[in-house]
GROMACS .gro file of N, CA and C in nm:
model
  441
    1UNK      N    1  15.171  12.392  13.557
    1UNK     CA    2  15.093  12.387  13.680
    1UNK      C    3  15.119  12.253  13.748
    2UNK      N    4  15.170  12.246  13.844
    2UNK     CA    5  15.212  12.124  13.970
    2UNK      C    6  15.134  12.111  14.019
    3UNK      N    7  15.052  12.193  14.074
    3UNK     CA    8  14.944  12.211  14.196
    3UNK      C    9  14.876  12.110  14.138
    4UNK      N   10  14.847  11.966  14.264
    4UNK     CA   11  14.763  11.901  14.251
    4UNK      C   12  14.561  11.931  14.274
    5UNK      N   13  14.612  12.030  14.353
    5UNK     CA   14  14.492  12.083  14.373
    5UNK      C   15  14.472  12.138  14.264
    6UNK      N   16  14.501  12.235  14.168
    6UNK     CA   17  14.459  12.346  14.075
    6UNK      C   18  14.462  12.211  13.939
    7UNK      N   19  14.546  12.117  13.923
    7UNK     CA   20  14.529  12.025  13.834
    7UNK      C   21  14.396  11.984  13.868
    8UNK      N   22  14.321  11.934  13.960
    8UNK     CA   23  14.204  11.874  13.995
    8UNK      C   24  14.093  11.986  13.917
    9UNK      N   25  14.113  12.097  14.027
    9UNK     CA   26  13.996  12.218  13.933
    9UNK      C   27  13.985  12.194  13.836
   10UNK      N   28  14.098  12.212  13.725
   10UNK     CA   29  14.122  12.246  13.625
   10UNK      C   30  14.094  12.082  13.509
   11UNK      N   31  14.048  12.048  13.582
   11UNK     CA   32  14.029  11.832  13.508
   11UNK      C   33  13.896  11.867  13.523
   12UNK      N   34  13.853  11.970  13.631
   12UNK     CA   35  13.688  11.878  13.661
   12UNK      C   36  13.582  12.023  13.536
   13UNK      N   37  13.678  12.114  13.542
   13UNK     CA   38  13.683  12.229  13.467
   13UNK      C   39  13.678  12.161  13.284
   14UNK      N   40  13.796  12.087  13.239
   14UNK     CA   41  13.741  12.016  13.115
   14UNK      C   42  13.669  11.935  13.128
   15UNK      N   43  13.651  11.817  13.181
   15UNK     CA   44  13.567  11.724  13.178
   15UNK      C   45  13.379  11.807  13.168
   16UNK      N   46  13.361  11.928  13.244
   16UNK     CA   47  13.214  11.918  13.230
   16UNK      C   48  13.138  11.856  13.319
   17UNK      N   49  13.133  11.766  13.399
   17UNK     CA   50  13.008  11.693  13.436
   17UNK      C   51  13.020  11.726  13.601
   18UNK      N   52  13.162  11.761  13.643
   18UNK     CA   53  13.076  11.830  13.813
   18UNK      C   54  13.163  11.971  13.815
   19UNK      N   55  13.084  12.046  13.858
   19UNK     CA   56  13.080  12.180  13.891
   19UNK      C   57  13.237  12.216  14.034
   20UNK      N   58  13.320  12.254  14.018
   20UNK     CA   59  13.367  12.286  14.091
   20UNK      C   60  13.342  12.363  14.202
   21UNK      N   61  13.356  12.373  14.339
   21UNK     CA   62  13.263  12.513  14.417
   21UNK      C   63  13.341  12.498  14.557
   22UNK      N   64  13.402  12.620  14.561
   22UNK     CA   65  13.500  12.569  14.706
   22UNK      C   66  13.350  12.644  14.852
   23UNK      N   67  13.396  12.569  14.917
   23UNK     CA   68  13.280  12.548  15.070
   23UNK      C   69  13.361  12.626  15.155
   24UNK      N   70  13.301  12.707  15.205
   24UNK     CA   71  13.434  12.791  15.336
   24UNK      C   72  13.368  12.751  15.494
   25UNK      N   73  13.410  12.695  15.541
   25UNK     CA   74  13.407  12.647  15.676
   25UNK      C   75  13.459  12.712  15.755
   26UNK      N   76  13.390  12.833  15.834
   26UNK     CA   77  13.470  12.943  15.871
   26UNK      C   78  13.437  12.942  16.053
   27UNK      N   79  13.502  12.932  16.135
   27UNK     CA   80  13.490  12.929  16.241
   27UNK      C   81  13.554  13.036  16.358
   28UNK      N   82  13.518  13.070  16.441
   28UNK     CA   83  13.525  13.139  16.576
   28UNK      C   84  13.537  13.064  16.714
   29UNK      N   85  13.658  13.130  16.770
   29UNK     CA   86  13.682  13.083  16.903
   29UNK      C   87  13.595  13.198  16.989
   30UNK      N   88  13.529  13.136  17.111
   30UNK     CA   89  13.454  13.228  17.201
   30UNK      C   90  13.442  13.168  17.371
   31UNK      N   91  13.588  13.200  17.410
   31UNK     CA   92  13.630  13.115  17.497
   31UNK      C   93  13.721  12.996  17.474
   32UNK      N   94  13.564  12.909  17.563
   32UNK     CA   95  13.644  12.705  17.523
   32UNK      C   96  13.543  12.709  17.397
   33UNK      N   97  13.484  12.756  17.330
   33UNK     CA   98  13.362  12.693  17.222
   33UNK      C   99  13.384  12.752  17.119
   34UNK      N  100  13.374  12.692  17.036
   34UNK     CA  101  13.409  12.704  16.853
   34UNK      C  102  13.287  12.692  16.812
   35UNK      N  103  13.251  12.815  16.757
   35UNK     CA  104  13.141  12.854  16.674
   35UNK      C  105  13.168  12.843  16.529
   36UNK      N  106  13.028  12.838  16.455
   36UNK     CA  107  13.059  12.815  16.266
   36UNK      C  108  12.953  12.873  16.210
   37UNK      N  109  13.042  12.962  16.113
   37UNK     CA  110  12.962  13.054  16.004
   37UNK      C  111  12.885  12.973  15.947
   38UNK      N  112  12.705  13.019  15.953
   38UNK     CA  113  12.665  12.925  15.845
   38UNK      C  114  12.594  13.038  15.781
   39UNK      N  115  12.483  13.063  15.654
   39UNK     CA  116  12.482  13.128  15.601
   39UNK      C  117  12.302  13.058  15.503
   40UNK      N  118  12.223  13.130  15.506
   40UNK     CA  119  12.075  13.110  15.432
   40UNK      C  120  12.093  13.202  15.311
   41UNK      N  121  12.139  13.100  15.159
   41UNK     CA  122  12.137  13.164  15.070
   41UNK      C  123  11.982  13.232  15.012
   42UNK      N  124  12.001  13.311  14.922
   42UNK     CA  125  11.864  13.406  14.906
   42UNK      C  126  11.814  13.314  14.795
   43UNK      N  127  11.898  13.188  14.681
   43UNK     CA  128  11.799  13.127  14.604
   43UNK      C  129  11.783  12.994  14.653
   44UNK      N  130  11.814  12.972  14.789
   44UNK     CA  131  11.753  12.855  14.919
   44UNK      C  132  11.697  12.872  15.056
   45UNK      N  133  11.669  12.971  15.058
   45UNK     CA  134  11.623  13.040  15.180
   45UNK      C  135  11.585  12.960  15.282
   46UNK      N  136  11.522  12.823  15.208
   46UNK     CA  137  11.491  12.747  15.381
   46UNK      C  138  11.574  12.649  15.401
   47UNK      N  139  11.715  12.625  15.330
   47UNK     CA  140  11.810  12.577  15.429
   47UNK      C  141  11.939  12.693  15.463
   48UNK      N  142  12.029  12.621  15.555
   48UNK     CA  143  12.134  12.677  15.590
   48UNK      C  144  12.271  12.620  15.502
   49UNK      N  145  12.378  12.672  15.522
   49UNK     CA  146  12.474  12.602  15.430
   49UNK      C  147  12.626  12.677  15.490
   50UNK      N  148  12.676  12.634  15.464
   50UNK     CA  149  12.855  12.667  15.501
   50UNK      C  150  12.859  12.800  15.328
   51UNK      N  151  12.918  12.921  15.371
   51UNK     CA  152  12.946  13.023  15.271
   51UNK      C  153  13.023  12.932  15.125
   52UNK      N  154  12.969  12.942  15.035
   52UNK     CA  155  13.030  12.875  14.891
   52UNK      C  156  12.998  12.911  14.779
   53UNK      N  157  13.070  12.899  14.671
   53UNK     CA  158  13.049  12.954  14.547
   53UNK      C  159  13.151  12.887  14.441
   54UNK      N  160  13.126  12.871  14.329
   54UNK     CA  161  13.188  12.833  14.209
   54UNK      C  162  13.330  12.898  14.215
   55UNK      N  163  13.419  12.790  14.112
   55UNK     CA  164  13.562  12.821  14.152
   55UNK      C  165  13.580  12.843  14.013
   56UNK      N  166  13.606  12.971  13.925
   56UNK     CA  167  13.558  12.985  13.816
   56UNK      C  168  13.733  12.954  13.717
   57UNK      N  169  13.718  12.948  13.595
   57UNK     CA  170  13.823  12.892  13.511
   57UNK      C  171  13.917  12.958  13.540
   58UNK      N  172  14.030  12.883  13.583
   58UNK     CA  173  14.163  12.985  13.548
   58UNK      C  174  14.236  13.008  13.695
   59UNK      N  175  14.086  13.006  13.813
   59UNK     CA  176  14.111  13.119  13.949
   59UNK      C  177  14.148  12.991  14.023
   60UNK      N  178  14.249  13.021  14.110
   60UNK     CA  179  14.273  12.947  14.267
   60UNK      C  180  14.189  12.928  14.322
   61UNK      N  181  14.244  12.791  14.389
   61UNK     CA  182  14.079  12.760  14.495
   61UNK      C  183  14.134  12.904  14.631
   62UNK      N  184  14.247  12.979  14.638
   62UNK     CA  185  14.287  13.073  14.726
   62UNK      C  186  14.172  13.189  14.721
   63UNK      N  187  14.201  13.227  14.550
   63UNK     CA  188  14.108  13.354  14.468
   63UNK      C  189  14.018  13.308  14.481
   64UNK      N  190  13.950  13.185  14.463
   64UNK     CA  191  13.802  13.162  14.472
   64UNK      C  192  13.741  13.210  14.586
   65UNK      N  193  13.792  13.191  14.729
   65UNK     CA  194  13.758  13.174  14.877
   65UNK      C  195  13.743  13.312  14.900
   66UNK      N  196  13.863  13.395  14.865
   66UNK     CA  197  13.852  13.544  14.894
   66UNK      C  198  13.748  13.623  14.800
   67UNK      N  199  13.689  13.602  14.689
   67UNK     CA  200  13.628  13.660  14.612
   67UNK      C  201  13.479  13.617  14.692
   68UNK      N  202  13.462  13.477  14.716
   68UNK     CA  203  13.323  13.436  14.744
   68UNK      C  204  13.286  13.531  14.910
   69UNK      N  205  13.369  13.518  14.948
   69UNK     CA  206  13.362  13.580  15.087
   69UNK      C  207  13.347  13.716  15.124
   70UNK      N  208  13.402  13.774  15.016
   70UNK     CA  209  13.445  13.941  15.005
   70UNK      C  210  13.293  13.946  14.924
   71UNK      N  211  13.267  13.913  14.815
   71UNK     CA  212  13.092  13.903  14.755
   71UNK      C  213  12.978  13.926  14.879
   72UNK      N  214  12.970  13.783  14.951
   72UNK     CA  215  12.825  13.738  14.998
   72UNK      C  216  12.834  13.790  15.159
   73UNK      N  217  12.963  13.826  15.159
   73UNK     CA  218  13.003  13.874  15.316
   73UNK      C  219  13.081  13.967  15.381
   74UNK      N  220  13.198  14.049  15.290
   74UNK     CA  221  13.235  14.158  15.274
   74UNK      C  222  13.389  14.103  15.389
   75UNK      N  223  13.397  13.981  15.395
   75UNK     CA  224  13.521  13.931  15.462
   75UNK      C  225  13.647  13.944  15.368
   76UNK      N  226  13.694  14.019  15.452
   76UNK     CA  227  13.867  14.041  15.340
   76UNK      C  228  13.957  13.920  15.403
   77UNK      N  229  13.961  13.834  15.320
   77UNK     CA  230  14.062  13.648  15.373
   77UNK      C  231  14.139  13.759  15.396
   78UNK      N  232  14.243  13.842  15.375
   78UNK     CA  233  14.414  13.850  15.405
   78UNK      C  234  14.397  13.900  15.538
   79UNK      N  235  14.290  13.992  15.592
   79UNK     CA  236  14.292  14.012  15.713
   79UNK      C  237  14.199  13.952  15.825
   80UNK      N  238  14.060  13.881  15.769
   80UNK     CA  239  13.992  13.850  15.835
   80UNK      C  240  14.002  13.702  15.897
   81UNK      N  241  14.085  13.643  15.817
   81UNK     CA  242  14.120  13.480  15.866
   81UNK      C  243  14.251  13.433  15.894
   82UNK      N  244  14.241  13.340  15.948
   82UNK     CA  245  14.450  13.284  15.967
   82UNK      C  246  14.416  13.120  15.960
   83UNK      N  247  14.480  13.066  15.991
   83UNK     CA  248  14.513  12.929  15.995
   83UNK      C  249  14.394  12.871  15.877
   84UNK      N  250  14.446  12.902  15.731
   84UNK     CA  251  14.356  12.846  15.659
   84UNK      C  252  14.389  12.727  15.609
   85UNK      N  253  14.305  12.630  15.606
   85UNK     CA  254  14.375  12.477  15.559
   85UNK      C  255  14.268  12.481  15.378
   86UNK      N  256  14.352  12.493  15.270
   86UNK     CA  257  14.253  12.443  15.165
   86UNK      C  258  14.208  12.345  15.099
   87UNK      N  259  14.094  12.326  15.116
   87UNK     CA  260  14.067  12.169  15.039
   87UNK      C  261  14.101  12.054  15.128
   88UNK      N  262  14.060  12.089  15.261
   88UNK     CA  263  14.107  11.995  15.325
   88UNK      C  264  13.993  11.878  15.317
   89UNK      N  265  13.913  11.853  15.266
   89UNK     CA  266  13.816  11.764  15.235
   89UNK      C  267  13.726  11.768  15.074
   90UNK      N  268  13.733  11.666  14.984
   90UNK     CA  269  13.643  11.677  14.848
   90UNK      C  270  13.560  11.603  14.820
   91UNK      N  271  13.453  11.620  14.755
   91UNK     CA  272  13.290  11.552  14.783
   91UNK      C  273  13.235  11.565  14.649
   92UNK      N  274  13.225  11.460  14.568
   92UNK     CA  275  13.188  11.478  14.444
   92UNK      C  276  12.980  11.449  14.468
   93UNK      N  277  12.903  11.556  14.419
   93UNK     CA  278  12.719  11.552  14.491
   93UNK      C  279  12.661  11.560  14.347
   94UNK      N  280  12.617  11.422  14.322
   94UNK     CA  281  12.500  11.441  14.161
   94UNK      C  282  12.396  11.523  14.190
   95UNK      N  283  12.378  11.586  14.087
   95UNK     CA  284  12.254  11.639  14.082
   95UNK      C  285  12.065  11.541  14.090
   96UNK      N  286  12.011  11.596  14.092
   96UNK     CA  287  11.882  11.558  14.124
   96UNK      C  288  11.813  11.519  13.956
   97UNK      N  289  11.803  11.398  13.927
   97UNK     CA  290  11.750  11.342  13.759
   97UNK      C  291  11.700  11.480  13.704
   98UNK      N  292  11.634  11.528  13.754
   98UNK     CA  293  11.543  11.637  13.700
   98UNK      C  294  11.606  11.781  13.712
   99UNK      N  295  11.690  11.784  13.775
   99UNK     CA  296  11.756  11.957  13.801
   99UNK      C  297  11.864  11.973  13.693
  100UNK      N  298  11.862  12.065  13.607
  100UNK     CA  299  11.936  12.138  13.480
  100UNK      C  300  12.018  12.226  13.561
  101UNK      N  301  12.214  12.263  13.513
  101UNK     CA  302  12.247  12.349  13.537
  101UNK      C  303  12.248  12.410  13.424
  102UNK      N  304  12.292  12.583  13.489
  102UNK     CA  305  12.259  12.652  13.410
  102UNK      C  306  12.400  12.691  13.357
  103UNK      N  307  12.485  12.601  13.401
  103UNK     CA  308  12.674  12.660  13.335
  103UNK      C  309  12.706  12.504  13.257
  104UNK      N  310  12.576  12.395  13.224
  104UNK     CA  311  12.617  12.322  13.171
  104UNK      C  312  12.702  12.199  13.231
  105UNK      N  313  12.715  12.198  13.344
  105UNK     CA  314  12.793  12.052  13.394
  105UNK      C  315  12.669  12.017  13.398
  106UNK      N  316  12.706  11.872  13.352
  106UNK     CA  317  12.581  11.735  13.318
  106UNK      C  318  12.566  11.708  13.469
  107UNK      N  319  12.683  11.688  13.534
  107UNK     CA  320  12.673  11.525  13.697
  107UNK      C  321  12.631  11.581  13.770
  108UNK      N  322  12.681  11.688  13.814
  108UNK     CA  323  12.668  11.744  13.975
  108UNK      C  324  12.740  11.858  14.009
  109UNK      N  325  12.818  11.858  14.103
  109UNK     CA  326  12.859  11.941  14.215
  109UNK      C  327  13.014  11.885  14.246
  110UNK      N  328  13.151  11.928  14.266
  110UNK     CA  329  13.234  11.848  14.292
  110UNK      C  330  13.259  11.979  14.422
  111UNK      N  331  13.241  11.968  14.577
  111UNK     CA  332  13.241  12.029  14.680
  111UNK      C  333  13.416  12.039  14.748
  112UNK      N  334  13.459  12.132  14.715
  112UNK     CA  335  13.577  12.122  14.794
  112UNK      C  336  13.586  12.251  14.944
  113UNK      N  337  13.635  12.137  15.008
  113UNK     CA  338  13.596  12.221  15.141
  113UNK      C  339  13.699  12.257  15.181
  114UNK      N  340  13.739  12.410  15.254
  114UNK     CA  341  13.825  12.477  15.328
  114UNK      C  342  13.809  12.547  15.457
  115UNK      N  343  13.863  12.527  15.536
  115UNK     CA  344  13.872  12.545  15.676
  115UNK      C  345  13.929  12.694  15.691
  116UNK      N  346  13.902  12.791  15.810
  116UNK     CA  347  13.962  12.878  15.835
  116UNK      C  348  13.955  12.947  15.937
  117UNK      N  349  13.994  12.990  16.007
  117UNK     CA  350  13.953  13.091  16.228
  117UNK      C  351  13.942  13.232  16.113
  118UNK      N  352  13.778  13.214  16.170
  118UNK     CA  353  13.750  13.407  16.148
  118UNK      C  354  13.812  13.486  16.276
  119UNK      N  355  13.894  13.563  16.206
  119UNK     CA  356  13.939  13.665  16.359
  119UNK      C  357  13.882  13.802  16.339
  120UNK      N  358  13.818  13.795  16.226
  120UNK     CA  359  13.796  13.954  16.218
  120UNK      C  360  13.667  14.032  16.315
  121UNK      N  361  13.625  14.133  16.288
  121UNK     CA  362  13.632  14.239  16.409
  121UNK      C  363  13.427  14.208  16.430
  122UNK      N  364  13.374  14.144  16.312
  122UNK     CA  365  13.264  14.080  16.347
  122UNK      C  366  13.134  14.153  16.277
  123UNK      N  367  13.168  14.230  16.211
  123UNK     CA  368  13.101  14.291  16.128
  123UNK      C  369  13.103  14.299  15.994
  124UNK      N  370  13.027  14.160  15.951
  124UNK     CA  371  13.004  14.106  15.841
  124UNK      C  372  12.876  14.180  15.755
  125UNK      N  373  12.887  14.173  15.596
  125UNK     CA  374  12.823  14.313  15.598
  125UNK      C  375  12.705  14.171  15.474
  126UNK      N  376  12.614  14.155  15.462
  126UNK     CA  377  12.567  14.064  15.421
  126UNK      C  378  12.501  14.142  15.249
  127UNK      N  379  12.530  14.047  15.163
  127UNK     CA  380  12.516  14.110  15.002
  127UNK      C  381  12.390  14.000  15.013
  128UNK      N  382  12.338  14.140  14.983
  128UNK     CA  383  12.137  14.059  14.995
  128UNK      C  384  12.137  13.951  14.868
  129UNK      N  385  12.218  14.024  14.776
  129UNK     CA  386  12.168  13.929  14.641
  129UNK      C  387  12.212  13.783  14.633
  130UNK      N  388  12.311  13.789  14.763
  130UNK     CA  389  12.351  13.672  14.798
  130UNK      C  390  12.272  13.556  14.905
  131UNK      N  391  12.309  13.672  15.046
  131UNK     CA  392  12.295  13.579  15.141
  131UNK      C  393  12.150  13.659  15.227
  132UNK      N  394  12.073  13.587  15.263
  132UNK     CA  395  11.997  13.701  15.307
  132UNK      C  396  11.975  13.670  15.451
  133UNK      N  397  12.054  13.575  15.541
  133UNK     CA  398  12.096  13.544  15.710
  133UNK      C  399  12.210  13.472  15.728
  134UNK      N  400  12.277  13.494  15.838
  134UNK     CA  401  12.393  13.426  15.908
  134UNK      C  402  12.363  13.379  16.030
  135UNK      N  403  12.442  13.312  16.065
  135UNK     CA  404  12.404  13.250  16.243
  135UNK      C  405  12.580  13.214  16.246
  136UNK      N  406  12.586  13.223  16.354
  136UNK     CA  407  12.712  13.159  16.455
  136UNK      C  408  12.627  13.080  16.530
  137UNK      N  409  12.694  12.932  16.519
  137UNK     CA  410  12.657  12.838  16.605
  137UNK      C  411  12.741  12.730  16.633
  138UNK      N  412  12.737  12.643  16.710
  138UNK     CA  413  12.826  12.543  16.816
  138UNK      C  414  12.774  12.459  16.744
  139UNK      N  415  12.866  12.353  16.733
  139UNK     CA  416  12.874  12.217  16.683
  139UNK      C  417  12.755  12.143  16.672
  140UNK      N  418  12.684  12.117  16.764
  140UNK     CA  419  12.553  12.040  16.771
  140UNK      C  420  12.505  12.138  16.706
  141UNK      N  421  12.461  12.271  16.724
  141UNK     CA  422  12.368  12.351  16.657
  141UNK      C  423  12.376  12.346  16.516
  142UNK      N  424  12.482  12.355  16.489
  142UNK     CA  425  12.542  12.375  16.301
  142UNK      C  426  12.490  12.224  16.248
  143UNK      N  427  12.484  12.138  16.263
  143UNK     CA  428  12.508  12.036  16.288
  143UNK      C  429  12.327  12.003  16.254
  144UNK      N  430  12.262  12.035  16.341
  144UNK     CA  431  12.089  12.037  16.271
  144UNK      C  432  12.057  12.134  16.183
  145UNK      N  433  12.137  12.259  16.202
  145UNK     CA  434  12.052  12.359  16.087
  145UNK      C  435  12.141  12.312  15.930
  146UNK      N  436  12.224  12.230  15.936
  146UNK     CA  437  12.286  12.165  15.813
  146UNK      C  438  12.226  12.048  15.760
  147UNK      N  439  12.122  12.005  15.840
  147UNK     CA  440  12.058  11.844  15.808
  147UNK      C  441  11.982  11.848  15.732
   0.00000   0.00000   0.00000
């Protein structure tokens, strides 16, 4: 394995202490204005968040993106997105003194973020057990419901 990226997973994968979890940053052109998927998970309901999920042993941060997406949103990556950049940003987030995971990383969260133009046809089909609202919103907007 070369992949500096999949070497990284796969370090933060032995080590234990931050959780791998690729972030999908999924955006829409509508006109001149670029809109962004954000998404109210069902075990955080009162914030908003960019679509994400654990990047599990073994899988591409590629397989990760399409599995999490195709799950909580019924987006097929090979047809629903283009210009995907992966991991174009990484964010290592401790956990809270008092919050236990439940897969056993001690530290935190290690956030890797990926970019992508939703082109698909806009009918996102929402997996309750997942996500239970979406919004499309413009920069400033995304921007407070993320704060």
């Amino acid at each position: 394995m070369n992949n500096p990226l999949q070497e990284l997973i796969k370090e933060l994968h032995q080590a234990g202490e931050y959780r791998p979890v690729n972030v999908a940053v999924l955006y829409k052109k509508i006109d001149e204005r670029i809109e962004f998927l954000l998404t109210q998970p069902r075990n955080a309901p009162e914030i908003w968040s960019f679509p994400q999920g654990g990047i599990k042993i073994g899988e591409t941060i590629e397989e990760s993106l399409a599995r999490e997406l195709k799950e909580e949103l019924g987006i097929d990556s090979k047809k629903d997105l283009s210009e995907v950049l992966y991991a174009f940003h990484y964010r290592k987030l401790d956990f809270e003194p008092t919050r236990k995971d439940k897969r056993n990383f001690t530290k935190g969260k290690a956030y890797l973020f990926s970019l992508a133009q939703y082109i698909g046809d806009g009918n996102l089909v929402l997996k309750d057990h997942e996500v239970i609202n979406i919004a499309w919103s413009g920069y400033e907007d995304s921007i407070k419901l993320l704060s």
